[in-house]
Structure formats: structure tokens, C-alpha cells
């Protein structure tokens, strides 16, 4: 059974699909990893996601010192570029009609 947030996101994703729009949920890396269960559920439900999942090299999903500014909660240039690259990888190339 889908959780309430995933049901809502699945409805939005389906509506976007009917309009020929790619719907991608982007979840940025953090040290708490609270969104991981929802990310797995979204993936299992067919919702496209860009997620920085833990790896052996990066248990928090990314090098957080490289991803986030040291003095505030804004992304670094590297964090923006990595996220953009992952979004582009997930985009579906459609018919340009």
C-alpha cells in the first residue's frame, strides 16, 4: 500500500505523463537520510527520482562538504552541477512536434 505522500506524487506524475511532461522528484543529500523510505517507495511506484542514495564511498549520499556551502544552506556550484547532471540523465527525450 502506498503512503499518502507517494499517492499524491503518483497522481501528479500520472497527470504530467498524460500531458507529455516529465515529472521528477529531486531529493538533495543530507546527513539525516529521513527521506530514504519514501524514495524507495517512489521508485517502486514508478515515480522518477533524482536521489543521492548512500554508497560505500558516500554514506550520506554525497560529499556534503563539496555539495553545500560551509556557512549556510545553499548549494555549491559542484552541488548544482551534479544535481543538474542527474536530472538530465532522467529526462525522457520526447517527440519535438
PDB file of N, CA and C in Angstrom:
ATOM      1  N   UNK A   1       0.836  -1.187   0.000  1.00  0.00           N
ATOM      2  CA  UNK A   1       0.000   0.000   0.000  1.00  0.00           C
ATOM      3  C   UNK A   1       0.883   1.254   0.000  1.00  0.00           C
ATOM      4  N   UNK A   2       0.525   2.219  -0.820  1.00  0.00           N
ATOM      5  CA  UNK A   2       1.297   3.454  -0.924  1.00  0.00           C
ATOM      6  C   UNK A   2       0.976   4.391   0.234  1.00  0.00           C
ATOM      7  N   UNK A   3       1.994   5.094   0.699  1.00  0.00           N
ATOM      8  CA  UNK A   3       1.782   6.122   1.721  1.00  0.00           C
ATOM      9  C   UNK A   3       1.073   7.317   1.082  1.00  0.00           C
ATOM     10  N   UNK A   4       0.502   8.172   1.915  1.00  0.00           N
ATOM     11  CA  UNK A   4      -0.227   9.343   1.416  1.00  0.00           C
ATOM     12  C   UNK A   4       0.655  10.239   0.541  1.00  0.00           C
ATOM     13  N   UNK A   5       1.891  10.569   0.967  1.00  0.00           N
ATOM     14  CA  UNK A   5       2.709  11.419   0.094  1.00  0.00           C
ATOM     15  C   UNK A   5       2.987  10.789  -1.269  1.00  0.00           C
ATOM     16  N   UNK A   6       3.237   9.491  -1.283  1.00  0.00           N
ATOM     17  CA  UNK A   6       3.549   8.827  -2.551  1.00  0.00           C
ATOM     18  C   UNK A   6       2.297   8.734  -3.427  1.00  0.00           C
ATOM     19  N   UNK A   7       1.137   8.548  -2.835  1.00  0.00           N
ATOM     20  CA  UNK A   7      -0.113   8.554  -3.613  1.00  0.00           C
ATOM     21  C   UNK A   7      -0.287   9.895  -4.321  1.00  0.00           C
ATOM     22  N   UNK A   8      -0.031  10.984  -3.599  1.00  0.00           N
ATOM     23  CA  UNK A   8      -0.180  12.323  -4.174  1.00  0.00           C
ATOM     24  C   UNK A   8       0.834  12.523  -5.303  1.00  0.00           C
ATOM     25  N   UNK A   9       2.088  12.155  -5.043  1.00  0.00           N
ATOM     26  CA  UNK A   9       3.120  12.303  -6.073  1.00  0.00           C
ATOM     27  C   UNK A   9       2.824  11.432  -7.288  1.00  0.00           C
ATOM     28  N   UNK A  10       2.306  10.230  -7.066  1.00  0.00           N
ATOM     29  CA  UNK A  10       1.966   9.332  -8.182  1.00  0.00           C
ATOM     30  C   UNK A  10       0.851   9.941  -9.040  1.00  0.00           C
ATOM     31  N   UNK A  11      -0.126  10.583  -8.411  1.00  0.00           N
ATOM     32  CA  UNK A  11      -1.197  11.254  -9.172  1.00  0.00           C
ATOM     33  C   UNK A  11      -0.623  12.387 -10.014  1.00  0.00           C
ATOM     34  N   UNK A  12       0.257  13.178  -9.417  1.00  0.00           N
ATOM     35  CA  UNK A  12       0.879  14.271 -10.175  1.00  0.00           C
ATOM     36  C   UNK A  12       1.723  13.720 -11.327  1.00  0.00           C
ATOM     37  N   UNK A  13       2.482  12.663 -11.050  1.00  0.00           N
ATOM     38  CA  UNK A  13       3.317  12.065 -12.095  1.00  0.00           C
ATOM     39  C   UNK A  13       2.457  11.556 -13.246  1.00  0.00           C
ATOM     40  N   UNK A  14       1.342  10.913 -12.927  1.00  0.00           N
ATOM     41  CA  UNK A  14       0.458  10.386 -13.975  1.00  0.00           C
ATOM     42  C   UNK A  14      -0.167  11.525 -14.778  1.00  0.00           C
ATOM     43  N   UNK A  15      -0.616  12.569 -14.115  1.00  0.00           N
ATOM     44  CA  UNK A  15      -1.186  13.723 -14.816  1.00  0.00           C
ATOM     45  C   UNK A  15      -0.139  14.332 -15.758  1.00  0.00           C
ATOM     46  N   UNK A  16       1.079  14.475 -15.270  1.00  0.00           N
ATOM     47  CA  UNK A  16       2.153  15.005 -16.125  1.00  0.00           C
ATOM     48  C   UNK A  16       2.401  14.099 -17.320  1.00  0.00           C
ATOM     49  N   UNK A  17       2.395  12.776 -17.088  1.00  0.00           N
ATOM     50  CA  UNK A  17       2.609  11.830 -18.201  1.00  0.00           C
ATOM     51  C   UNK A  17       1.547  12.018 -19.280  1.00  0.00           C
ATOM     52  N   UNK A  18       0.281  12.222 -18.860  1.00  0.00           N
ATOM     53  CA  UNK A  18      -0.787  12.397 -19.850  1.00  0.00           C
ATOM     54  C   UNK A  18      -0.596  13.672 -20.656  1.00  0.00           C
ATOM     55  N   UNK A  19       0.142  14.626 -20.095  1.00  0.00           N
ATOM     56  CA  UNK A  19       0.408  15.888 -20.789  1.00  0.00           C
ATOM     57  C   UNK A  19       1.752  15.883 -21.513  1.00  0.00           C
ATOM     58  N   UNK A  20       2.459  14.755 -21.437  1.00  0.00           N
ATOM     59  CA  UNK A  20       3.759  14.663 -22.091  1.00  0.00           C
ATOM     60  C   UNK A  20       4.872  15.371 -21.343  1.00  0.00           C
ATOM     61  N   UNK A  21       4.688  15.519 -20.036  1.00  0.00           N
ATOM     62  CA  UNK A  21       5.662  16.226 -19.202  1.00  0.00           C
ATOM     63  C   UNK A  21       6.380  15.220 -18.311  1.00  0.00           C
ATOM     64  N   UNK A  22       7.700  15.351 -18.211  1.00  0.00           N
ATOM     65  CA  UNK A  22       8.456  14.531 -17.270  1.00  0.00           C
ATOM     66  C   UNK A  22       8.288  15.102 -15.867  1.00  0.00           C
ATOM     67  N   UNK A  23       7.922  14.263 -14.937  1.00  0.00           N
ATOM     68  CA  UNK A  23       7.764  14.631 -13.530  1.00  0.00           C
ATOM     69  C   UNK A  23       8.890  13.941 -12.776  1.00  0.00           C
ATOM     70  N   UNK A  24       9.785  14.722 -12.189  1.00  0.00           N
ATOM     71  CA  UNK A  24      10.937  14.166 -11.487  1.00  0.00           C
ATOM     72  C   UNK A  24      11.000  14.780 -10.095  1.00  0.00           C
ATOM     73  N   UNK A  25      11.069  13.935  -9.089  1.00  0.00           N
ATOM     74  CA  UNK A  25      11.230  14.397  -7.709  1.00  0.00           C
ATOM     75  C   UNK A  25      12.725  14.414  -7.402  1.00  0.00           C
ATOM     76  N   UNK A  26      13.219  15.564  -6.949  1.00  0.00           N
ATOM     77  CA  UNK A  26      14.628  15.707  -6.599  1.00  0.00           C
ATOM     78  C   UNK A  26      14.735  15.823  -5.082  1.00  0.00           C
ATOM     79  N   UNK A  27      15.529  14.936  -4.493  1.00  0.00           N
ATOM     80  CA  UNK A  27      15.784  14.974  -3.052  1.00  0.00           C
ATOM     81  C   UNK A  27      17.283  15.134  -2.860  1.00  0.00           C
ATOM     82  N   UNK A  28      17.655  16.235  -2.247  1.00  0.00           N
ATOM     83  CA  UNK A  28      19.068  16.563  -2.074  1.00  0.00           C
ATOM     84  C   UNK A  28      19.662  15.800  -0.892  1.00  0.00           C
ATOM     85  N   UNK A  29      20.960  15.569  -0.930  1.00  0.00           N
ATOM     86  CA  UNK A  29      21.590  14.786   0.137  1.00  0.00           C
ATOM     87  C   UNK A  29      21.652  15.556   1.449  1.00  0.00           C
ATOM     88  N   UNK A  30      21.536  14.806   2.530  1.00  0.00           N
ATOM     89  CA  UNK A  30      21.708  15.388   3.857  1.00  0.00           C
ATOM     90  C   UNK A  30      22.229  14.307   4.804  1.00  0.00           C
ATOM     91  N   UNK A  31      22.528  14.703   5.998  1.00  0.00           N
ATOM     92  CA  UNK A  31      23.101  13.757   6.948  1.00  0.00           C
ATOM     93  C   UNK A  31      22.055  12.925   7.668  1.00  0.00           C
ATOM     94  N   UNK A  32      20.790  13.321   7.624  1.00  0.00           N
ATOM     95  CA  UNK A  32      19.750  12.614   8.383  1.00  0.00           C
ATOM     96  C   UNK A  32      19.156  11.418   7.653  1.00  0.00           C
ATOM     97  N   UNK A  33      19.066  11.479   6.332  1.00  0.00           N
ATOM     98  CA  UNK A  33      18.562  10.380   5.491  1.00  0.00           C
ATOM     99  C   UNK A  33      17.108  10.022   5.806  1.00  0.00           C
ATOM    100  N   UNK A  34      16.313  10.995   6.247  1.00  0.00           N
ATOM    101  CA  UNK A  34      14.925  10.724   6.622  1.00  0.00           C
ATOM    102  C   UNK A  34      14.017  10.398   5.438  1.00  0.00           C
ATOM    103  N   UNK A  35      14.381  10.831   4.254  1.00  0.00           N
ATOM    104  CA  UNK A  35      13.529  10.607   3.083  1.00  0.00           C
ATOM    105  C   UNK A  35      13.762   9.256   2.414  1.00  0.00           C
ATOM    106  N   UNK A  36      14.759   8.503   2.849  1.00  0.00           N
ATOM    107  CA  UNK A  36      15.101   7.243   2.174  1.00  0.00           C
ATOM    108  C   UNK A  36      13.923   6.279   2.015  1.00  0.00           C
ATOM    109  N   UNK A  37      13.109   6.035   3.060  1.00  0.00           N
ATOM    110  CA  UNK A  37      11.970   5.118   2.854  1.00  0.00           C
ATOM    111  C   UNK A  37      11.004   5.614   1.772  1.00  0.00           C
ATOM    112  N   UNK A  38      10.737   6.917   1.740  1.00  0.00           N
ATOM    113  CA  UNK A  38       9.844   7.462   0.702  1.00  0.00           C
ATOM    114  C   UNK A  38      10.487   7.373  -0.675  1.00  0.00           C
ATOM    115  N   UNK A  39      11.789   7.570  -0.748  1.00  0.00           N
ATOM    116  CA  UNK A  39      12.480   7.451  -2.036  1.00  0.00           C
ATOM    117  C   UNK A  39      12.347   6.045  -2.599  1.00  0.00           C
ATOM    118  N   UNK A  40      12.514   5.056  -1.747  1.00  0.00           N
ATOM    119  CA  UNK A  40      12.359   3.672  -2.200  1.00  0.00           C
ATOM    120  C   UNK A  40      10.922   3.417  -2.662  1.00  0.00           C
ATOM    121  N   UNK A  41       9.973   3.937  -1.908  1.00  0.00           N
ATOM    122  CA  UNK A  41       8.566   3.752  -2.265  1.00  0.00           C
ATOM    123  C   UNK A  41       8.230   4.458  -3.586  1.00  0.00           C
ATOM    124  N   UNK A  42       8.768   5.656  -3.773  1.00  0.00           N
ATOM    125  CA  UNK A  42       8.530   6.378  -5.021  1.00  0.00           C
ATOM    126  C   UNK A  42       9.097   5.597  -6.205  1.00  0.00           C
ATOM    127  N   UNK A  43      10.301   5.097  -6.065  1.00  0.00           N
ATOM    128  CA  UNK A  43      10.933   4.330  -7.135  1.00  0.00           C
ATOM    129  C   UNK A  43      10.111   3.091  -7.463  1.00  0.00           C
ATOM    130  N   UNK A  44       9.653   2.389  -6.437  1.00  0.00           N
ATOM    131  CA  UNK A  44       8.834   1.190  -6.648  1.00  0.00           C
ATOM    132  C   UNK A  44       7.498   1.536  -7.296  1.00  0.00           C
ATOM    133  N   UNK A  45       7.033   2.770  -7.110  1.00  0.00           N
ATOM    134  CA  UNK A  45       5.760   3.204  -7.692  1.00  0.00           C
ATOM    135  C   UNK A  45       5.934   3.784  -9.093  1.00  0.00           C
ATOM    136  N   UNK A  46       7.153   3.778  -9.606  1.00  0.00           N
ATOM    137  CA  UNK A  46       7.392   4.272 -10.958  1.00  0.00           C
ATOM    138  C   UNK A  46       7.575   5.775 -11.058  1.00  0.00           C
ATOM    139  N   UNK A  47       7.749   6.448  -9.944  1.00  0.00           N
ATOM    140  CA  UNK A  47       7.973   7.891  -9.954  1.00  0.00           C
ATOM    141  C   UNK A  47       9.462   8.131 -10.196  1.00  0.00           C
ATOM    142  N   UNK A  48       9.752   8.965 -11.200  1.00  0.00           N
ATOM    143  CA  UNK A  48      11.148   9.274 -11.479  1.00  0.00           C
ATOM    144  C   UNK A  48      11.721  10.106 -10.336  1.00  0.00           C
ATOM    145  N   UNK A  49      12.908   9.711  -9.878  1.00  0.00           N
ATOM    146  CA  UNK A  49      13.541  10.443  -8.794  1.00  0.00           C
ATOM    147  C   UNK A  49      15.005  10.705  -9.109  1.00  0.00           C
ATOM    148  N   UNK A  50      15.482  11.798  -8.575  1.00  0.00           N
ATOM    149  CA  UNK A  50      16.907  12.073  -8.508  1.00  0.00           C
ATOM    150  C   UNK A  50      17.200  12.081  -7.022  1.00  0.00           C
ATOM    151  N   UNK A  51      17.951  11.097  -6.592  1.00  0.00           N
ATOM    152  CA  UNK A  51      18.231  10.961  -5.171  1.00  0.00           C
ATOM    153  C   UNK A  51      19.686  10.600  -4.975  1.00  0.00           C
ATOM    154  N   UNK A  52      20.252  11.144  -3.987  1.00  0.00           N
ATOM    155  CA  UNK A  52      21.639  10.875  -3.649  1.00  0.00           C
ATOM    156  C   UNK A  52      21.650   9.809  -2.559  1.00  0.00           C
ATOM    157  N   UNK A  53      21.535   8.565  -2.986  1.00  0.00           N
ATOM    158  CA  UNK A  53      21.446   7.448  -2.046  1.00  0.00           C
ATOM    159  C   UNK A  53      22.826   7.111  -1.488  1.00  0.00           C
ATOM    160  N   UNK A  54      22.847   6.570  -0.269  1.00  0.00           N
ATOM    161  CA  UNK A  54      24.130   6.218   0.347  1.00  0.00           C
ATOM    162  C   UNK A  54      24.899   5.184  -0.471  1.00  0.00           C
ATOM    163  N   UNK A  55      26.196   5.356  -0.492  1.00  0.00           N
ATOM    164  CA  UNK A  55      27.102   4.387  -1.107  1.00  0.00           C
ATOM    165  C   UNK A  55      28.216   4.115  -0.095  1.00  0.00           C
ATOM    166  N   UNK A  56      29.040   3.145  -0.413  1.00  0.00           N
ATOM    167  CA  UNK A  56      30.166   2.854   0.466  1.00  0.00           C
ATOM    168  C   UNK A  56      31.074   4.082   0.581  1.00  0.00           C
ATOM    169  N   UNK A  57      31.304   4.738  -0.562  1.00  0.00           N
ATOM    170  CA  UNK A  57      32.165   5.922  -0.576  1.00  0.00           C
ATOM    171  C   UNK A  57      31.503   7.128   0.097  1.00  0.00           C
ATOM    172  N   UNK A  58      30.179   7.272  -0.101  1.00  0.00           N
ATOM    173  CA  UNK A  58      29.438   8.414   0.453  1.00  0.00           C
ATOM    174  C   UNK A  58      28.225   7.924   1.234  1.00  0.00           C
ATOM    175  N   UNK A  59      28.386   7.600   2.514  1.00  0.00           N
ATOM    176  CA  UNK A  59      27.268   7.090   3.316  1.00  0.00           C
ATOM    177  C   UNK A  59      26.092   8.068   3.430  1.00  0.00           C
ATOM    178  N   UNK A  60      26.361   9.358   3.206  1.00  0.00           N
ATOM    179  CA  UNK A  60      25.286  10.355   3.260  1.00  0.00           C
ATOM    180  C   UNK A  60      24.757  10.682   1.867  1.00  0.00           C
ATOM    181  N   UNK A  61      25.205   9.953   0.867  1.00  0.00           N
ATOM    182  CA  UNK A  61      24.716  10.119  -0.489  1.00  0.00           C
ATOM    183  C   UNK A  61      25.571  11.009  -1.365  1.00  0.00           C
ATOM    184  N   UNK A  62      26.404  11.812  -0.757  1.00  0.00           N
ATOM    185  CA  UNK A  62      27.306  12.708  -1.494  1.00  0.00           C
ATOM    186  C   UNK A  62      28.333  13.238  -0.512  1.00  0.00           C
ATOM    187  N   UNK A  63      29.353  13.863  -1.050  1.00  0.00           N
ATOM    188  CA  UNK A  63      30.315  14.561  -0.205  1.00  0.00           C
ATOM    189  C   UNK A  63      29.654  15.871   0.213  1.00  0.00           C
ATOM    190  N   UNK A  64      29.078  15.891   1.408  1.00  0.00           N
ATOM    191  CA  UNK A  64      28.285  17.044   1.842  1.00  0.00           C
ATOM    192  C   UNK A  64      29.101  18.328   1.927  1.00  0.00           C
ATOM    193  N   UNK A  65      30.371  18.226   2.240  1.00  0.00           N
ATOM    194  CA  UNK A  65      31.212  19.427   2.290  1.00  0.00           C
ATOM    195  C   UNK A  65      31.423  20.015   0.906  1.00  0.00           C
ATOM    196  N   UNK A  66      31.400  19.181  -0.118  1.00  0.00           N
ATOM    197  CA  UNK A  66      31.530  19.642  -1.504  1.00  0.00           C
ATOM    198  C   UNK A  66      30.179  20.097  -2.062  1.00  0.00           C
ATOM    199  N   UNK A  67      29.094  19.564  -1.527  1.00  0.00           N
ATOM    200  CA  UNK A  67      27.750  19.811  -2.055  1.00  0.00           C
ATOM    201  C   UNK A  67      27.137  21.101  -1.504  1.00  0.00           C
ATOM    202  N   UNK A  68      27.374  21.386  -0.227  1.00  0.00           N
ATOM    203  CA  UNK A  68      26.728  22.521   0.455  1.00  0.00           C
ATOM    204  C   UNK A  68      27.751  23.592   0.831  1.00  0.00           C
ATOM    205  N   UNK A  69      27.308  24.852   0.823  1.00  0.00           N
ATOM    206  CA  UNK A  69      28.149  25.953   1.299  1.00  0.00           C
ATOM    207  C   UNK A  69      28.495  25.710   2.774  1.00  0.00           C
ATOM    208  N   UNK A  70      29.659  26.133   3.180  1.00  0.00           N
ATOM    209  CA  UNK A  70      30.086  25.922   4.572  1.00  0.00           C
ATOM    210  C   UNK A  70      29.345  26.819   5.552  1.00  0.00           C
ATOM    211  N   UNK A  71      28.995  28.012   5.128  1.00  0.00           N
ATOM    212  CA  UNK A  71      28.420  28.997   6.053  1.00  0.00           C
ATOM    213  C   UNK A  71      26.894  29.072   6.041  1.00  0.00           C
ATOM    214  N   UNK A  72      26.247  28.415   5.080  1.00  0.00           N
ATOM    215  CA  UNK A  72      24.790  28.466   5.030  1.00  0.00           C
ATOM    216  C   UNK A  72      24.260  27.226   4.328  1.00  0.00           C
ATOM    217  N   UNK A  73      22.982  27.205   4.056  1.00  0.00           N
ATOM    218  CA  UNK A  73      22.358  26.004   3.491  1.00  0.00           C
ATOM    219  C   UNK A  73      22.207  26.043   1.971  1.00  0.00           C
ATOM    220  N   UNK A  74      22.975  26.891   1.290  1.00  0.00           N
ATOM    221  CA  UNK A  74      22.908  26.952  -0.170  1.00  0.00           C
ATOM    222  C   UNK A  74      23.858  25.932  -0.792  1.00  0.00           C
ATOM    223  N   UNK A  75      23.513  25.519  -2.002  1.00  0.00           N
ATOM    224  CA  UNK A  75      24.341  24.562  -2.724  1.00  0.00           C
ATOM    225  C   UNK A  75      25.604  25.239  -3.215  1.00  0.00           C
ATOM    226  N   UNK A  76      26.613  24.430  -3.402  1.00  0.00           N
ATOM    227  CA  UNK A  76      27.817  24.919  -4.076  1.00  0.00           C
ATOM    228  C   UNK A  76      27.619  24.747  -5.585  1.00  0.00           C
ATOM    229  N   UNK A  77      28.518  25.325  -6.350  1.00  0.00           N
ATOM    230  CA  UNK A  77      28.481  25.149  -7.801  1.00  0.00           C
ATOM    231  C   UNK A  77      28.549  23.658  -8.147  1.00  0.00           C
ATOM    232  N   UNK A  78      29.397  22.903  -7.454  1.00  0.00           N
ATOM    233  CA  UNK A  78      29.504  21.459  -7.700  1.00  0.00           C
ATOM    234  C   UNK A  78      28.196  20.737  -7.375  1.00  0.00           C
ATOM    235  N   UNK A  79      27.544  21.138  -6.284  1.00  0.00           N
ATOM    236  CA  UNK A  79      26.270  20.512  -5.919  1.00  0.00           C
ATOM    237  C   UNK A  79      25.193  20.765  -6.964  1.00  0.00           C
ATOM    238  N   UNK A  80      25.135  21.997  -7.454  1.00  0.00           N
ATOM    239  CA  UNK A  80      24.162  22.336  -8.501  1.00  0.00           C
ATOM    240  C   UNK A  80      24.460  21.542  -9.768  1.00  0.00           C
ATOM    241  N   UNK A  81      25.723  21.480 -10.160  1.00  0.00           N
ATOM    242  CA  UNK A  81      26.096  20.785 -11.394  1.00  0.00           C
ATOM    243  C   UNK A  81      25.779  19.293 -11.304  1.00  0.00           C
ATOM    244  N   UNK A  82      26.099  18.666 -10.181  1.00  0.00           N
ATOM    245  CA  UNK A  82      25.827  17.232 -10.023  1.00  0.00           C
ATOM    246  C   UNK A  82      24.322  16.959 -10.064  1.00  0.00           C
ATOM    247  N   UNK A  83      23.544  17.807  -9.411  1.00  0.00           N
ATOM    248  CA  UNK A  83      22.090  17.630  -9.429  1.00  0.00           C
ATOM    249  C   UNK A  83      21.553  17.820 -10.844  1.00  0.00           C
ATOM    250  N   UNK A  84      22.005  18.853 -11.542  1.00  0.00           N
ATOM    251  CA  UNK A  84      21.562  19.099 -12.921  1.00  0.00           C
ATOM    252  C   UNK A  84      21.916  17.920 -13.822  1.00  0.00           C
ATOM    253  N   UNK A  85      23.111  17.385 -13.662  1.00  0.00           N
ATOM    254  CA  UNK A  85      23.516  16.229 -14.470  1.00  0.00           C
ATOM    255  C   UNK A  85      22.579  15.047 -14.233  1.00  0.00           C
ATOM    256  N   UNK A  86      22.204  14.837 -12.989  1.00  0.00           N
ATOM    257  CA  UNK A  86      21.308  13.708 -12.677  1.00  0.00           C
ATOM    258  C   UNK A  86      19.895  13.942 -13.212  1.00  0.00           C
ATOM    259  N   UNK A  87      19.436  15.180 -13.188  1.00  0.00           N
ATOM    260  CA  UNK A  87      18.114  15.487 -13.754  1.00  0.00           C
ATOM    261  C   UNK A  87      18.135  15.223 -15.257  1.00  0.00           C
ATOM    262  N   UNK A  88      19.158  15.704 -15.938  1.00  0.00           N
ATOM    263  CA  UNK A  88      19.265  15.500 -17.384  1.00  0.00           C
ATOM    264  C   UNK A  88      19.274  14.010 -17.710  1.00  0.00           C
ATOM    265  N   UNK A  89      19.977  13.201 -16.921  1.00  0.00           N
ATOM    266  CA  UNK A  89      20.014  11.760 -17.144  1.00  0.00           C
ATOM    267  C   UNK A  89      18.631  11.142 -17.035  1.00  0.00           C
ATOM    268  N   UNK A  90      17.764  11.736 -16.214  1.00  0.00           N
ATOM    269  CA  UNK A  90      16.430  11.182 -16.002  1.00  0.00           C
ATOM    270  C   UNK A  90      15.390  11.690 -16.995  1.00  0.00           C
ATOM    271  N   UNK A  91      15.707  12.725 -17.731  1.00  0.00           N
ATOM    272  CA  UNK A  91      14.723  13.284 -18.660  1.00  0.00           C
ATOM    273  C   UNK A  91      14.468  12.337 -19.816  1.00  0.00           C
ATOM    274  N   UNK A  92      13.237  12.282 -20.188  1.00  0.00           N
ATOM    275  CA  UNK A  92      12.841  11.473 -21.339  1.00  0.00           C
ATOM    276  C   UNK A  92      12.823  12.383 -22.557  1.00  0.00           C
ATOM    277  N   UNK A  93      13.505  11.985 -23.608  1.00  0.00           N
ATOM    278  CA  UNK A  93      13.518  12.793 -24.829  1.00  0.00           C
ATOM    279  C   UNK A  93      12.214  12.519 -25.571  1.00  0.00           C
ATOM    280  N   UNK A  94      11.431  13.559 -25.745  1.00  0.00           N
ATOM    281  CA  UNK A  94      10.127  13.403 -26.382  1.00  0.00           C
ATOM    282  C   UNK A  94      10.149  13.794 -27.847  1.00  0.00           C
ATOM    283  N   UNK A  95       9.025  13.611 -28.489  1.00  0.00           N
ATOM    284  CA  UNK A  95       8.861  13.979 -29.876  1.00  0.00           C
ATOM    285  C   UNK A  95       8.720  15.502 -29.968  1.00  0.00           C
ATOM    286  N   UNK A  96       9.570  16.197 -30.714  1.00  0.00           N
ATOM    287  CA  UNK A  96       9.537  17.661 -30.766  1.00  0.00           C
ATOM    288  C   UNK A  96       8.406  18.246 -31.593  1.00  0.00           C
ATOM    289  N   UNK A  97       7.306  17.545 -31.752  1.00  0.00           N
ATOM    290  CA  UNK A  97       6.191  18.082 -32.556  1.00  0.00           C
ATOM    291  C   UNK A  97       5.564  19.253 -31.882  1.00  0.00           C
TER     292      UNK A  97
END
